[in-house]
mmCIF file of C-alpha atoms in Angstrom:
data_model
loop_
_atom_site.group_PDB
_atom_site.id
_atom_site.type_symbol
_atom_site.label_atom_id
_atom_site.label_comp_id
_atom_site.label_asym_id
_atom_site.label_seq_id
_atom_site.Cartn_x
_atom_site.Cartn_y
_atom_site.Cartn_z
ATOM 1 C CA MET A 1 -214.159 -22.873 30.350
ATOM 2 C CA GLU A 2 -211.486 -24.265 28.051
ATOM 3 C CA VAL A 3 -209.422 -27.137 29.429
ATOM 4 C CA LEU A 4 -205.794 -26.759 28.375
ATOM 5 C CA MET A 5 -204.232 -29.738 30.040
ATOM 6 C CA ARG A 6 -205.604 -33.213 29.664
ATOM 7 C CA ILE A 7 -204.761 -35.239 32.758
ATOM 8 C CA ARG A 8 -204.671 -38.876 31.700
ATOM 9 C CA GLY A 9 -204.445 -40.503 35.107
ATOM 10 C CA ILE A 10 -202.367 -40.757 38.232
ATOM 11 C CA HIS A 11 -198.708 -41.538 37.607
ATOM 12 C CA HIS A 12 -197.512 -42.278 41.147
ATOM 13 C CA ILE A 13 -198.128 -41.825 44.839
ATOM 14 C CA ALA A 14 -195.137 -40.859 47.011
ATOM 15 C CA ILE A 15 -194.820 -41.998 50.631
ATOM 16 C CA ILE A 16 -192.072 -41.060 53.095
ATOM 17 C CA ALA A 17 -191.244 -43.997 55.349
ATOM 18 C CA GLY A 18 -190.385 -43.606 59.017
ATOM 19 C CA ASP A 19 -188.618 -46.978 59.242
ATOM 20 C CA TYR A 20 -187.565 -47.686 55.660
ATOM 21 C CA PRO A 21 -186.707 -51.413 56.043
ATOM 22 C CA SER A 22 -190.048 -52.113 57.783
ATOM 23 C CA CYS A 23 -192.006 -50.155 55.184
ATOM 24 C CA LYS A 24 -190.144 -51.812 52.311
ATOM 25 C CA ARG A 25 -191.031 -55.234 53.737
ATOM 26 C CA PHE A 26 -194.657 -54.146 54.343
ATOM 27 C CA TYR A 27 -195.285 -52.870 50.815
ATOM 28 C CA THR A 28 -193.481 -55.776 49.093
ATOM 29 C CA GLU A 29 -194.166 -58.791 51.334
ATOM 30 C CA VAL A 30 -197.466 -57.865 53.026
ATOM 31 C CA LEU A 31 -199.203 -55.920 50.242
ATOM 32 C CA GLY A 32 -197.372 -57.758 47.436
ATOM 33 C CA PHE A 33 -196.191 -54.786 45.369
ATOM 34 C CA SER A 34 -193.313 -55.608 43.029
ATOM 35 C CA ILE A 35 -190.048 -53.676 42.971
ATOM 36 C CA ILE A 36 -189.344 -51.698 39.810
ATOM 37 C CA ARG A 37 -186.064 -50.258 41.107
ATOM 38 C CA GLU A 38 -184.391 -49.187 44.331
ATOM 39 C CA THR A 39 -182.013 -46.238 44.315
ATOM 40 C CA TYR A 40 -179.762 -44.931 47.075
ATOM 41 C CA ARG A 41 -179.228 -41.173 46.716
ATOM 42 C CA GLN A 42 -176.004 -40.501 48.599
ATOM 43 C CA ASP A 43 -176.299 -36.700 48.462
ATOM 44 C CA ARG A 44 -179.595 -36.953 50.417
ATOM 45 C CA ASP A 45 -178.727 -40.071 52.469
ATOM 46 C CA SER A 46 -182.034 -41.340 51.134
ATOM 47 C CA TYR A 47 -183.510 -44.384 49.437
ATOM 48 C CA LYS A 48 -186.165 -44.217 46.727
ATOM 49 C CA LEU A 49 -188.014 -47.448 46.078
ATOM 50 C CA ASP A 50 -190.263 -47.565 43.007
ATOM 51 C CA LEU A 51 -193.030 -50.149 43.397
ATOM 52 C CA SER A 52 -195.572 -51.462 40.919
ATOM 53 C CA VAL A 53 -199.178 -52.007 41.977
ATOM 54 C CA ASN A 54 -200.621 -54.661 39.681
ATOM 55 C CA GLY A 55 -198.529 -53.363 36.757
ATOM 56 C CA LYS A 56 -200.817 -50.346 36.518
ATOM 57 C CA TYR A 57 -199.885 -47.883 39.263
ATOM 58 C CA GLN A 58 -196.660 -46.831 40.911
ATOM 59 C CA VAL A 59 -195.890 -46.090 44.559
ATOM 60 C CA GLU A 60 -192.643 -44.320 45.428
ATOM 61 C CA LEU A 61 -191.323 -45.091 48.905
ATOM 62 C CA PHE A 62 -188.733 -42.654 50.251
ATOM 63 C CA SER A 63 -186.468 -42.635 53.288
ATOM 64 C CA PHE A 64 -185.152 -39.387 54.735
ATOM 65 C CA PRO A 65 -182.951 -39.252 57.846
ATOM 66 C CA ASP A 66 -184.808 -36.317 59.466
ATOM 67 C CA SER A 67 -188.434 -36.938 58.484
ATOM 68 C CA ARG A 68 -191.181 -35.983 60.957
ATOM 69 C CA GLU A 69 -194.195 -38.054 61.911
ATOM 70 C CA ARG A 70 -197.312 -37.432 59.861
ATOM 71 C CA ALA A 71 -199.931 -35.243 61.516
ATOM 72 C CA SER A 72 -203.047 -37.362 61.204
ATOM 73 C CA TRP A 73 -205.151 -37.286 64.349
ATOM 74 C CA PRO A 74 -207.265 -35.272 64.676
ATOM 75 C CA GLU A 75 -207.843 -34.898 60.967
ATOM 76 C CA ALA A 76 -205.044 -32.868 59.384
ATOM 77 C CA GLN A 77 -205.131 -30.996 56.084
ATOM 78 C CA GLY A 78 -203.583 -32.707 53.091
ATOM 79 C CA LEU A 79 -203.742 -36.269 51.839
ATOM 80 C CA ARG A 80 -206.119 -38.117 54.146
ATOM 81 C CA HIS A 81 -205.455 -41.703 53.082
ATOM 82 C CA LEU A 82 -204.608 -43.943 50.150
ATOM 83 C CA ALA A 83 -207.248 -46.496 49.099
ATOM 84 C CA PHE A 84 -206.576 -49.779 47.294
ATOM 85 C CA GLU A 85 -209.238 -51.590 45.248
ATOM 86 C CA VAL A 86 -209.939 -55.210 46.144
ATOM 87 C CA ASP A 87 -212.572 -57.709 45.046
ATOM 88 C CA ASP A 88 -213.373 -58.879 48.581
ATOM 89 C CA VAL A 89 -212.655 -56.542 51.511
ATOM 90 C CA GLU A 90 -213.357 -59.142 54.203
ATOM 91 C CA GLU A 91 -210.994 -61.649 52.573
ATOM 92 C CA ALA A 92 -208.250 -59.035 52.097
ATOM 93 C CA ALA A 93 -208.667 -57.765 55.675
ATOM 94 C CA ALA A 94 -208.383 -61.337 56.997
ATOM 95 C CA GLU A 95 -205.178 -61.803 54.970
ATOM 96 C CA LEU A 96 -203.692 -58.612 56.425
ATOM 97 C CA SER A 97 -204.687 -59.687 59.950
ATOM 98 C CA ALA A 98 -203.049 -63.092 59.408
ATOM 99 C CA LYS A 99 -199.853 -61.221 58.487
ATOM 100 C CA GLY A 100 -199.950 -59.289 61.775
ATOM 101 C CA VAL A 101 -201.474 -56.055 60.476
ATOM 102 C CA THR A 102 -204.081 -54.378 62.687
ATOM 103 C CA VAL A 103 -207.179 -53.781 60.587
ATOM 104 C CA GLU A 104 -210.153 -51.682 61.663
ATOM 105 C CA PRO A 105 -213.598 -53.306 61.392
ATOM 106 C CA VAL A 106 -215.099 -53.581 57.923
ATOM 107 C CA ARG A 107 -217.748 -50.925 57.310
ATOM 108 C CA THR A 108 -220.151 -50.037 54.515
ATOM 109 C CA ASP A 109 -219.868 -46.724 52.664
ATOM 110 C CA GLU A 110 -223.248 -45.043 53.194
ATOM 111 C CA LEU A 111 -223.059 -43.290 49.818
ATOM 112 C CA THR A 112 -222.057 -46.226 47.602
ATOM 113 C CA GLY A 113 -223.033 -49.290 49.638
ATOM 114 C CA LYS A 114 -219.501 -50.661 49.109
ATOM 115 C CA MET A 115 -217.490 -52.298 51.909
ATOM 116 C CA PHE A 116 -214.220 -50.788 53.146
ATOM 117 C CA CYS A 117 -211.786 -50.846 56.050
ATOM 118 C CA PHE A 118 -208.709 -48.970 57.212
ATOM 119 C CA PHE A 119 -205.244 -50.057 58.324
ATOM 120 C CA GLN A 120 -201.817 -48.410 58.595
ATOM 121 C CA ASP A 121 -198.350 -49.011 57.245
ATOM 122 C CA PRO A 122 -195.421 -49.237 59.727
ATOM 123 C CA SER A 123 -195.010 -45.424 59.591
ATOM 124 C CA GLY A 124 -198.655 -44.789 60.471
ATOM 125 C CA GLN A 125 -199.730 -43.870 56.927
ATOM 126 C CA PRO A 126 -203.499 -44.435 56.786
ATOM 127 C CA LEU A 127 -204.439 -46.942 54.087
ATOM 128 C CA GLU A 128 -207.811 -48.287 52.997
ATOM 129 C CA LEU A 129 -209.145 -51.391 51.291
ATOM 130 C CA TYR A 130 -212.190 -50.591 49.150
ATOM 131 C CA GLN A 131 -214.367 -53.259 47.535
ATOM 132 C CA VAL A 132 -215.081 -52.678 43.835
#
């Protein structure tokens, strides 16, 4: 099978915020992502916030006035969660907890033996810390 396109990586991850100001604060102040640019799109009554993750990845945070809650529980089809690499899951989870974020207990991936845990952003988006 001939491969015609050569995917080089992931360019960005897009997230629709329920409460845009809370999510903006969460991703910048709690997770420490830096702002690339913030744009208000008047025709859509919507913000688009481009964030940098360690200068390597980009997260786009959107606001829409009529967005619906994400169907997540029980498991819904589509993107299940977004995982972030960390050096020490227990340390990162403790930092999130100290900032008021509810973090599920740290577990060990039975396939890789690596530690991980889940938490949510203010809109209920499931996020994961994964130890590399």
